[in-house]
Short mmCIF file of C-alpha atoms in Angstrom, two decimals:
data_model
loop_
_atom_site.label_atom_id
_atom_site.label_comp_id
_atom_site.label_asym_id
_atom_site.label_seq_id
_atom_site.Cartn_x
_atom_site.Cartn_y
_atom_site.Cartn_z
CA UNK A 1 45.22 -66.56 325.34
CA UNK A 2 42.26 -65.52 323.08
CA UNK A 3 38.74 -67.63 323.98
CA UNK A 4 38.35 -70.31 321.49
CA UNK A 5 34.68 -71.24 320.70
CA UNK A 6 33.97 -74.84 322.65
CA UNK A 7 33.78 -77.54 319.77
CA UNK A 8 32.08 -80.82 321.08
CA UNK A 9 33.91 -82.61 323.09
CA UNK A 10 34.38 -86.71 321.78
CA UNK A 11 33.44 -88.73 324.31
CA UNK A 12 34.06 -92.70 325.81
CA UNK A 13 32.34 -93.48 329.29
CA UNK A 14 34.86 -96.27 330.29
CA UNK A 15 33.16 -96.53 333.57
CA UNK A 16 29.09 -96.74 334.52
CA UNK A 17 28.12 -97.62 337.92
CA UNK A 18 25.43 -99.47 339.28
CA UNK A 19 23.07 -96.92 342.01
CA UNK A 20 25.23 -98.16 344.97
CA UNK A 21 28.35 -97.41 343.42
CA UNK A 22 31.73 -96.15 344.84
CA UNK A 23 32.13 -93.21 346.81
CA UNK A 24 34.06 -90.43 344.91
CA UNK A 25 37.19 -89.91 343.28
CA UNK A 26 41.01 -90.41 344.96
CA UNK A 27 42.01 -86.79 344.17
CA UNK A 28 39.37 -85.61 346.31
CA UNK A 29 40.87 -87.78 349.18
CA UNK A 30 44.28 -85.68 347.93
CA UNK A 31 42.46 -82.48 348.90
CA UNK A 32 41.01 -83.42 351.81
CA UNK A 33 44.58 -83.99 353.11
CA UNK A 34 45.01 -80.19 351.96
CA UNK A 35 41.29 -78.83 353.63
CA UNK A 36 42.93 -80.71 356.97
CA UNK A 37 46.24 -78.79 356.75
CA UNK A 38 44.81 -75.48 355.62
CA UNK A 39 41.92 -75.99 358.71
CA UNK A 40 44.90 -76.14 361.10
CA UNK A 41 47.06 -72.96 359.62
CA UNK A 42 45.47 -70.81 361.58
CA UNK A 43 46.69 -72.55 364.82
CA UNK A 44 50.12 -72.27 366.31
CA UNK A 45 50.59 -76.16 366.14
CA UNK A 46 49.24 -77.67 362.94
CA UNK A 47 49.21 -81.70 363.28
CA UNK A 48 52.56 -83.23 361.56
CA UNK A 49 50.34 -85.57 359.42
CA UNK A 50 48.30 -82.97 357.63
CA UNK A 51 51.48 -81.07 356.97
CA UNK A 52 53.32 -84.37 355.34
CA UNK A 53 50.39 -85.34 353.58
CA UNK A 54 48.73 -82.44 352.08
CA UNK A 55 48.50 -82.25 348.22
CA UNK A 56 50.28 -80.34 345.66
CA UNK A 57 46.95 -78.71 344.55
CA UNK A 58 46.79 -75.04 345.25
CA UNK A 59 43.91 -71.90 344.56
CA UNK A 60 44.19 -69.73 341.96
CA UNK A 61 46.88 -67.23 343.07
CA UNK A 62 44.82 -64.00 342.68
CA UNK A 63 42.48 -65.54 345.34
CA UNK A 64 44.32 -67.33 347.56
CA UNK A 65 47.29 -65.64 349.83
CA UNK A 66 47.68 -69.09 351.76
CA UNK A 67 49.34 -70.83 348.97
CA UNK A 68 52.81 -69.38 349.12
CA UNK A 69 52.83 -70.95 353.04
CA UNK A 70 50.78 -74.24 351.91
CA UNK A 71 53.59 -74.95 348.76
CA UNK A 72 55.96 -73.94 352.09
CA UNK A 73 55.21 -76.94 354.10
CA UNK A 74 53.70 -79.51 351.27
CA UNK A 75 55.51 -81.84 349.25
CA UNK A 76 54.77 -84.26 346.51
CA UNK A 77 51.97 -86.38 346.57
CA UNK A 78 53.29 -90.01 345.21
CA UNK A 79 51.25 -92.46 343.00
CA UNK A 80 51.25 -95.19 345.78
CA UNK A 81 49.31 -93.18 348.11
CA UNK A 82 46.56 -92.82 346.14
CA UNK A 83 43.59 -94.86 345.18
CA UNK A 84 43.50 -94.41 341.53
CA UNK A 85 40.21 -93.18 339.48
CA UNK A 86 39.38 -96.52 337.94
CA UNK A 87 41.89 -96.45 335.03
CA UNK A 88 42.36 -93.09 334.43
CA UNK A 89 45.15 -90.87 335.63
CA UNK A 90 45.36 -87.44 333.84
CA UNK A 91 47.75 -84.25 333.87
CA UNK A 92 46.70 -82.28 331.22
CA UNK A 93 46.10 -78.41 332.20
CA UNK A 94 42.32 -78.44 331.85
CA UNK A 95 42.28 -81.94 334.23
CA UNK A 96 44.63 -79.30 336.46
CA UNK A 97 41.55 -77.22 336.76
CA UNK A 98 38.93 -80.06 337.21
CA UNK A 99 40.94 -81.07 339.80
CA UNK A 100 40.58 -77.73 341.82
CA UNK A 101 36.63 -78.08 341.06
CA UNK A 102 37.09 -81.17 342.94
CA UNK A 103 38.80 -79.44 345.85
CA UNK A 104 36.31 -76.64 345.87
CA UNK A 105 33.61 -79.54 346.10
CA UNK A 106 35.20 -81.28 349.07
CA UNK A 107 35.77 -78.11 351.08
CA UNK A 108 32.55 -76.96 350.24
CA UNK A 109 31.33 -80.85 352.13
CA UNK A 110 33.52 -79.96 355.03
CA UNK A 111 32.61 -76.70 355.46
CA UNK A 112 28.96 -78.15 355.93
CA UNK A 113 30.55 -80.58 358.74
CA UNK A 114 30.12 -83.39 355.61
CA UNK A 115 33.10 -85.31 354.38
CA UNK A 116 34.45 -87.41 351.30
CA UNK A 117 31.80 -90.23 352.08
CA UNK A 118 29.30 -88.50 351.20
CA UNK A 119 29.84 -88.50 348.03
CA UNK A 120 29.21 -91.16 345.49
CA UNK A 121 30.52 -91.05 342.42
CA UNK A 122 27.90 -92.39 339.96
CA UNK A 123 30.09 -92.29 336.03
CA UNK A 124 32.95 -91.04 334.71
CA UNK A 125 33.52 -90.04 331.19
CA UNK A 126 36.99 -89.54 329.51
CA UNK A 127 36.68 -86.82 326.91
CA UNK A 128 38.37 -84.75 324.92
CA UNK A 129 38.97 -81.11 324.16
CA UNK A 130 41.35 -79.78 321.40
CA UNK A 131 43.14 -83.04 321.51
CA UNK A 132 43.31 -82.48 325.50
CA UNK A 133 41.64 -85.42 327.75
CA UNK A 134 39.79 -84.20 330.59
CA UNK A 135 37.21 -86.81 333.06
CA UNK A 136 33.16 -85.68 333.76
CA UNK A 137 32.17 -86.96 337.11
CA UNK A 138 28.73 -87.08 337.17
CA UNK A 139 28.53 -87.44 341.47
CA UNK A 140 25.90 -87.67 343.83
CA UNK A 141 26.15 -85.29 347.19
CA UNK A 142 24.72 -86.93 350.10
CA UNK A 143 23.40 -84.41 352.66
CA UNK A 144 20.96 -84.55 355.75
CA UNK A 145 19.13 -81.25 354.59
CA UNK A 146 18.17 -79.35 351.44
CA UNK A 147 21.48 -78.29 349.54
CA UNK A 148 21.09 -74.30 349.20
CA UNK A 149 23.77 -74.21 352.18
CA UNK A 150 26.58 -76.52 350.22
CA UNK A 151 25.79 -74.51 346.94
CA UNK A 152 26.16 -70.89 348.35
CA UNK A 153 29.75 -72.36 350.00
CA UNK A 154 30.15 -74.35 346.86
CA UNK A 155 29.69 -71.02 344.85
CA UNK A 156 32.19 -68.90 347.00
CA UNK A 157 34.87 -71.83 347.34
CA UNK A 158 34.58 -72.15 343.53
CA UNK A 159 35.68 -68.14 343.51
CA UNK A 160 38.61 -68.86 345.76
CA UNK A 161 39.60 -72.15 344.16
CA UNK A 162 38.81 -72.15 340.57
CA UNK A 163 37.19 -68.71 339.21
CA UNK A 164 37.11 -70.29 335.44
CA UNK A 165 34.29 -72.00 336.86
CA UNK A 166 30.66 -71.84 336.45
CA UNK A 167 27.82 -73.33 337.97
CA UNK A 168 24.44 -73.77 335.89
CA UNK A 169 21.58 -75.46 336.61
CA UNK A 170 18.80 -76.44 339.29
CA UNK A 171 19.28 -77.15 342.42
CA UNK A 172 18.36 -80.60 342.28
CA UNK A 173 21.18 -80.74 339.80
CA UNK A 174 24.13 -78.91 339.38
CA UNK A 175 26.32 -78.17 336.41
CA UNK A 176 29.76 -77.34 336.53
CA UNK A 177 31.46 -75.80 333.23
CA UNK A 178 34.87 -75.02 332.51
CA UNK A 179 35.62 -72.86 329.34
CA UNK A 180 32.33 -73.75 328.33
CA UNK A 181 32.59 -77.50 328.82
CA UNK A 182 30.90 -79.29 331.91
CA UNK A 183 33.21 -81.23 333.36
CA UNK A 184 30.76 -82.08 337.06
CA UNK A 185 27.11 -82.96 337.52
CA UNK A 186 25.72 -83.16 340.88
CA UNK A 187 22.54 -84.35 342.26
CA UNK A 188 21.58 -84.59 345.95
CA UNK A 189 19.90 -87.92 346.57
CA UNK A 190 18.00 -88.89 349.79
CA UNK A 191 20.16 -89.39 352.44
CA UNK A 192 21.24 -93.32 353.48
CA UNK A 193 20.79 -93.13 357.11
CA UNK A 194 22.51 -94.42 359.50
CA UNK A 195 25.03 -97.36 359.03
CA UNK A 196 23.72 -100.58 360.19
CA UNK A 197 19.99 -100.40 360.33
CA UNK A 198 17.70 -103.03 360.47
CA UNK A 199 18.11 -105.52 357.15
CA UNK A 200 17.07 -108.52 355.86
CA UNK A 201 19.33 -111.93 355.67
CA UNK A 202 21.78 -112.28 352.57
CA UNK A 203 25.13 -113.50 351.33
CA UNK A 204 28.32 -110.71 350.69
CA UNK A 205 31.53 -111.66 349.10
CA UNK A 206 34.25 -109.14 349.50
CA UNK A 207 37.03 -109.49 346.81
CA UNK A 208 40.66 -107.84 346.83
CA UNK A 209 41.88 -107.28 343.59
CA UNK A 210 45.76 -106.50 343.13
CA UNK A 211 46.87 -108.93 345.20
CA UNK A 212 50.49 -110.49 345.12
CA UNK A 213 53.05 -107.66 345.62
CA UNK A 214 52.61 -107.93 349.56
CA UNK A 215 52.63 -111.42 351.87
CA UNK A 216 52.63 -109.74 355.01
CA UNK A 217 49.04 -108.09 353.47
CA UNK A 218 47.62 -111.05 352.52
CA UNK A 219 48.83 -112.81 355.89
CA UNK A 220 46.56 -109.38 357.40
CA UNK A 221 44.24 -110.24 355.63
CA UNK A 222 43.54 -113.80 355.84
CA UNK A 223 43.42 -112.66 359.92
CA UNK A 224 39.98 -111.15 359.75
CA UNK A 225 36.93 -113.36 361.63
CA UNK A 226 35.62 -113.52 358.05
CA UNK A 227 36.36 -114.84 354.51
CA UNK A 228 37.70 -112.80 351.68
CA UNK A 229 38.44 -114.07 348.24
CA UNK A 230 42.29 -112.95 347.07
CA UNK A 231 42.25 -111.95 343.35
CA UNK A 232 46.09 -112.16 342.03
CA UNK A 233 47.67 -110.41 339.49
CA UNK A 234 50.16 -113.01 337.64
CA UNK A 235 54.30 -112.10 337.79
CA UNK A 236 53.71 -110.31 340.98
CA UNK A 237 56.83 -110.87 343.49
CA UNK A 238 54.58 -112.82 345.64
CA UNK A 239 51.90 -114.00 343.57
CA UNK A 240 52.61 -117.65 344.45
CA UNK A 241 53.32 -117.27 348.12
CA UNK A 242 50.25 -114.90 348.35
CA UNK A 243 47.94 -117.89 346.57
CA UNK A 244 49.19 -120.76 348.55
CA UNK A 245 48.93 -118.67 352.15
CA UNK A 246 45.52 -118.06 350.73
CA UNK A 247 44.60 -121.82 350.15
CA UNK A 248 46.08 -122.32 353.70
CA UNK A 249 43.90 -120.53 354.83
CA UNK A 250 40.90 -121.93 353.17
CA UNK A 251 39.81 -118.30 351.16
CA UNK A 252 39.45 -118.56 347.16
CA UNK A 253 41.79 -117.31 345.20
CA UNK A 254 41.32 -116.22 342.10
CA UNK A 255 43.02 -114.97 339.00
CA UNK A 256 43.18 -110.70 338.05
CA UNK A 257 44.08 -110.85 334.74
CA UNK A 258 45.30 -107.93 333.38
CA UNK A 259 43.47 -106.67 330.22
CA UNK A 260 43.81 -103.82 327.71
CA UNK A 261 42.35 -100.59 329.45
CA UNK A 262 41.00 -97.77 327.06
CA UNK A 263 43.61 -95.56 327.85
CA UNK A 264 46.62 -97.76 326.66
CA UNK A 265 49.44 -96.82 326.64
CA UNK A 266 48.89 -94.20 328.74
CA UNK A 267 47.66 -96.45 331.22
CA UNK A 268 49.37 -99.88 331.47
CA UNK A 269 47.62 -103.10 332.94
CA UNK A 270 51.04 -104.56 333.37
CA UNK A 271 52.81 -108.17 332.94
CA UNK A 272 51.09 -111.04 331.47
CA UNK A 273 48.07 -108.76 329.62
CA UNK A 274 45.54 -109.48 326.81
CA UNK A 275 45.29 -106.69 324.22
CA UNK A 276 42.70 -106.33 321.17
CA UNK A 277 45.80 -106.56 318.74
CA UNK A 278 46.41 -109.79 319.35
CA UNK A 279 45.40 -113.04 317.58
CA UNK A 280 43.46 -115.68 318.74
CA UNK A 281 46.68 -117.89 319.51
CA UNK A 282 48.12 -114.95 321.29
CA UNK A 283 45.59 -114.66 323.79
CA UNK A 284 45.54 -118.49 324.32
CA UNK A 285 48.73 -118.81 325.23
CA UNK A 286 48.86 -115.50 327.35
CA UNK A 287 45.86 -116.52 329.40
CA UNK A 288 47.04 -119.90 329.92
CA UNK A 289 51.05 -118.59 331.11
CA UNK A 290 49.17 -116.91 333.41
CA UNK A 291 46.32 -119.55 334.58
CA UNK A 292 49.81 -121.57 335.07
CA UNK A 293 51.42 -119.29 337.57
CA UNK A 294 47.82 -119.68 339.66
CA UNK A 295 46.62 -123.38 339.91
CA UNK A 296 44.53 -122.68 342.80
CA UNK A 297 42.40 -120.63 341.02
CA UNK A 298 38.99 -121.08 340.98
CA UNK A 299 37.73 -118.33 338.95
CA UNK A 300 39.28 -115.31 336.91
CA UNK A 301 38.50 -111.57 336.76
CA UNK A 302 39.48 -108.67 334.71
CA UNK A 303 42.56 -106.19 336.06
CA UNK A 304 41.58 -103.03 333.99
CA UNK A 305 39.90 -104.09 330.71
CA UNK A 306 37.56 -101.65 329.56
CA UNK A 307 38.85 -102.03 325.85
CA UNK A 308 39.15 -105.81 325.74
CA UNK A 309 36.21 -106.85 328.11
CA UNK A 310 34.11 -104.73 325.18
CA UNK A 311 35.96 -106.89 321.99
CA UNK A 312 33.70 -110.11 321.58
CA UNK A 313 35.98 -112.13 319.44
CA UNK A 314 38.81 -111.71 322.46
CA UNK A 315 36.31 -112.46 325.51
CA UNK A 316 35.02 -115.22 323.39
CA UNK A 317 37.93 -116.39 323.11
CA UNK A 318 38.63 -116.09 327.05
CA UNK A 319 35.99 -117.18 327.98
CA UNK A 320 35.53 -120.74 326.16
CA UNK A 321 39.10 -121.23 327.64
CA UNK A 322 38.08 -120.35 331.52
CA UNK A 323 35.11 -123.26 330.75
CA UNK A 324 37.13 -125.88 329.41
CA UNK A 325 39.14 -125.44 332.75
CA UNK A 326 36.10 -125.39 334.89
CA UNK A 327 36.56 -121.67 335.97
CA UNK A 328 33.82 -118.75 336.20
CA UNK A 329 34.42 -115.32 335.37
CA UNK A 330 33.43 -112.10 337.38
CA UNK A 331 33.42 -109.39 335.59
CA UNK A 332 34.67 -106.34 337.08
CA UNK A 333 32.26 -103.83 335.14
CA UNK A 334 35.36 -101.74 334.03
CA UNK A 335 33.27 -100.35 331.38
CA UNK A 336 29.50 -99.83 330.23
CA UNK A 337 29.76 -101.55 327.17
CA UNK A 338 31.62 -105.13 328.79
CA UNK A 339 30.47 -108.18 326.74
CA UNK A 340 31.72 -110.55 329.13
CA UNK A 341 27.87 -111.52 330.17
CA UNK A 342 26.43 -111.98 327.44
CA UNK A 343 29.58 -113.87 326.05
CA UNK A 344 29.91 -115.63 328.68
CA UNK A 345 26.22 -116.71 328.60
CA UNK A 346 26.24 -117.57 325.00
CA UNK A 347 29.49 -119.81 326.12
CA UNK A 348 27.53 -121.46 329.29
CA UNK A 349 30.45 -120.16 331.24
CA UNK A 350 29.97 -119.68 335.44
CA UNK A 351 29.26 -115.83 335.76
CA UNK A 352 29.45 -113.53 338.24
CA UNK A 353 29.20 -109.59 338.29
CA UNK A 354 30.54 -106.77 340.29
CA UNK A 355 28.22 -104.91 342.34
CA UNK A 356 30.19 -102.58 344.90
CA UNK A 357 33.89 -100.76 344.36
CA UNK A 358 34.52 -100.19 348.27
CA UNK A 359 37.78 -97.65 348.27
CA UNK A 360 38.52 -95.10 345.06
CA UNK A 361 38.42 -92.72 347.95
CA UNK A 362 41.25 -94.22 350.51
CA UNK A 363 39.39 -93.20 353.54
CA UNK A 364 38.12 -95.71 356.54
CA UNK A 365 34.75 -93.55 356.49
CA UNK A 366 34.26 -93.62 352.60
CA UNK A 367 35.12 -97.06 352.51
CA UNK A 368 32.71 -97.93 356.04
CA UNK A 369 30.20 -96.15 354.21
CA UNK A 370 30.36 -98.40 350.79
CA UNK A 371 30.22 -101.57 352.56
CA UNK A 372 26.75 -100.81 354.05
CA UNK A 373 25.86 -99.91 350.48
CA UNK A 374 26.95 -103.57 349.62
CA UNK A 375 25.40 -105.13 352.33
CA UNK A 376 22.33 -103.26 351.34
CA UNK A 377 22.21 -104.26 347.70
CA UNK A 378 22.67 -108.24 349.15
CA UNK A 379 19.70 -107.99 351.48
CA UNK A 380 18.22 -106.39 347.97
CA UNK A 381 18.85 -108.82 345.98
CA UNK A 382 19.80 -111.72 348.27
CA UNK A 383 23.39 -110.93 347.57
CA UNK A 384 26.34 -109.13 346.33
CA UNK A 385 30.20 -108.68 345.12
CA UNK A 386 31.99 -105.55 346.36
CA UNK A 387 35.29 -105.36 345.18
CA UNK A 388 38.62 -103.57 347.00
CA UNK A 389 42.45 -103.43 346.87
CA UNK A 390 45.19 -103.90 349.41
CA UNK A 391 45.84 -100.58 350.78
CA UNK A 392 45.89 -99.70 354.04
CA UNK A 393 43.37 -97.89 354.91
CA UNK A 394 40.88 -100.68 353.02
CA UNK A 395 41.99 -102.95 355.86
CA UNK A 396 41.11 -100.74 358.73
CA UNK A 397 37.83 -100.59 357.68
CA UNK A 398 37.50 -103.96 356.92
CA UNK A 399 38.16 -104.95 360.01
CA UNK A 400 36.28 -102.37 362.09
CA UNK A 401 33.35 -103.47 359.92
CA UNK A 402 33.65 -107.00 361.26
CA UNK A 403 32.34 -105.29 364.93
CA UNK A 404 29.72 -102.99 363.26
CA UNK A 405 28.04 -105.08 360.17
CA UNK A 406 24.58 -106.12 359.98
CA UNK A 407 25.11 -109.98 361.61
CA UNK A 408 21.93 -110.78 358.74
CA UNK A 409 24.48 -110.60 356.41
CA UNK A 410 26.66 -113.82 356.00
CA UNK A 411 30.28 -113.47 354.69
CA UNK A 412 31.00 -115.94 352.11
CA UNK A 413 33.91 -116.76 349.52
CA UNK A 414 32.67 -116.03 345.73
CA UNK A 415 32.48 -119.51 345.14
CA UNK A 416 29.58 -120.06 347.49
CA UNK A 417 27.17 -117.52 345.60
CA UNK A 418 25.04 -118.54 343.12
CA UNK A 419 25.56 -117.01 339.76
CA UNK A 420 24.14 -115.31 337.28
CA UNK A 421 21.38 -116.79 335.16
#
């Protein structure tokens, strides 16, 4: 195919975060399940679980003679193993070649004897390229030394993985570019330090969004020596079951109310959603069907939601409704340009905001590792929200955190913070 001229690329960030935001993206998890299984080819007894679970993401075929054996022993990598980027979930053929950036990235990290927690994704972009929607990560690389070693492997795992590639800039910051477009920013920010250091007192509130497809979770989860608040989506299987087990066992529940995402259709916030299009009325008696199915509720926050939490007549709407019921409303930050604070403040509603995303990279590490950011930001600021979802490998950590966490730090339920003002 001839090289087309870039044209600039239209842009809408649909997700900013905060400085101690989430760790990286979930298809970087996907290739670390390939790095494993490609570290072990060249013994005679690769492990069975990196051979099930590597990913269907392979090098470029000029440089890479492994693939032939890695497609061998691979097979498809399934949507419920994977801890989604925020709201976006793209196929297109240039998002094909981002992803192998992203491999080239996380091999580069292991290579260095680093891993997927050390990076920390800071924004996401969805843009677009001939009609063709691609996602800049702008990511931060956390290493214990100056970063001329990752960039030299960076640079030759780039060659093996994704030659379309180029890398521009200093080496304080990094600029990926593929067919002219950049499509990854790094920087390499001062190391954390160890988990667990020395901190002041605060207050942490850990909320699970997503809840109500699983009781035997939210029986797990209701088992650790410390409260968690259960967010449930309504017209779940269990959404009932998963509330009153929650009340049981004295935790908040609260309401995930599914809202119009950005990327609707292609991305659907499922049953019992609020969408721009509809009127006033509409959303009434949508929010209130599904503030029925939950009347343990004590507050309400947004499932997706980066196009309605920015449409002030809708979140006006909302919002005056959560108040006359006596609820608050957390807003997820879904998107940079959320009026639900300064809605909600206008409306004298009961606010609260998201500070932490603990696990868009499924790994106990990442998600270890984004929990000391959260108990950081509380001893910061006296407290904080980090926010997580009901998979697995979130509950490992969350329990081998209740051994390791700073005992400063006081686990609450949302309810007992104080909110915004």
């Amino acid at each position: 195919m001839p090289e087309q001229t870039p044209t600039p690329p239209k842009t809408t960030k649909f997700t900013v975060q905060p400085a101690y935001l989430v760790g990286s993206t979930a298809i970087l998890l996907v290739a670390l399940f390939l790095t494993l299984f490609l570290l072990f080819q060249g013994s005679d007894a690769p492990t069975p679980q990196a051979a099930q679970q590597a990913a269907a993401v392979q090098p470029s075929s000029a440089k890479a003679p492994q693939q032939h054996a890695a497609e061998a022993a691979t097979g498809p990598v399934h949507d419920d193993n994977l801890a989604h980027l925020y709201e976006e979930t793209l196929g297109a053929p240039l998002e094909q070649l981002i992803r192998r950036v992203d491999f080239a990235i996380l091999h580069s990290l292991i290579a260095q004897n680093y891993g997927p927690a050390h990076i920390e994704l800071d924004e996401v972009s969805l843009h677009t390229y001939h009609g063709e929607p691609y996602l800049f990560q702008r990511q931060n690389i956390e290493l214990n030394e100056k970063p001329q070693a990752f960039l030299l492997e960076l640079k030759r795992e780039l060659q093996k993985w994704a030659p379309e590639a180029r890398m521009q800039g200093e080496k304080e910051k990094i600029f990926i570019t593929l067919l002219g477009l950049k499509t990854h920013e790094l920087s390499f920010p001062i190391p954390l330090g160890p988990l667990n250091q020395p901190q002041k007192q605060g207050k942490l509130s850990i909320v699970i969004d997503d809840m109500g497809r699983s009781l035997n979770f939210a029986r797990q989860l209701s088992q650790l020596p410390y409260p968690v608040t259960f967010s449930i989506l309504p017209q779940m299987p269990h959404s009932a079951q998963v509330a009153d087990h929650a009340a049981q066992a004295g935790l908040d529940v609260m309401l995930h109310l599914p809202m119009e995402p950005k990327a609707y259709p292609k991305v659907r916030p499922g049953p019992g959603a609020l969408f721009v299009r509809m009127s006033q009325r509409e959303i009434l008696d949508t929010l209130r069907a599904d503030l029925d199915q939950m009347p343990r509720a004590v507050g309400v926050n947004n499932h997706m939601g980066s196009r309605f939490t920015s449409y002030p007549e809708g979140m006006d709407t909302v919002l005056r409704e959560l108040k006359s019921q006596g609820l608050f409303f957390l807003d997820s930050l879904t998107s940079p340009t959320s009026v639900a604070i300064q809605t909600g403040r206008a409306d004298g509603l009961v606010l609260y905001q998201r500070d932490i995303f603990l696990d868009n990279v499924r790994d106990r590490d990442a998600i270890l590792r984004q929990l000391d950011k959260a108990q950081r930001v509380a001893t910061r600021k006296g407290q904080a929200i980090a926010i997580g979802h009901p998979y697995p490998e979130t509950l490992k950590a969350l329990q081998d955190w209740a051994e390791i966490h700073n005992k400063a730090i006081t686990m609450v339920p949302i309810s007992a913070l104080e909110p915004l003002r």
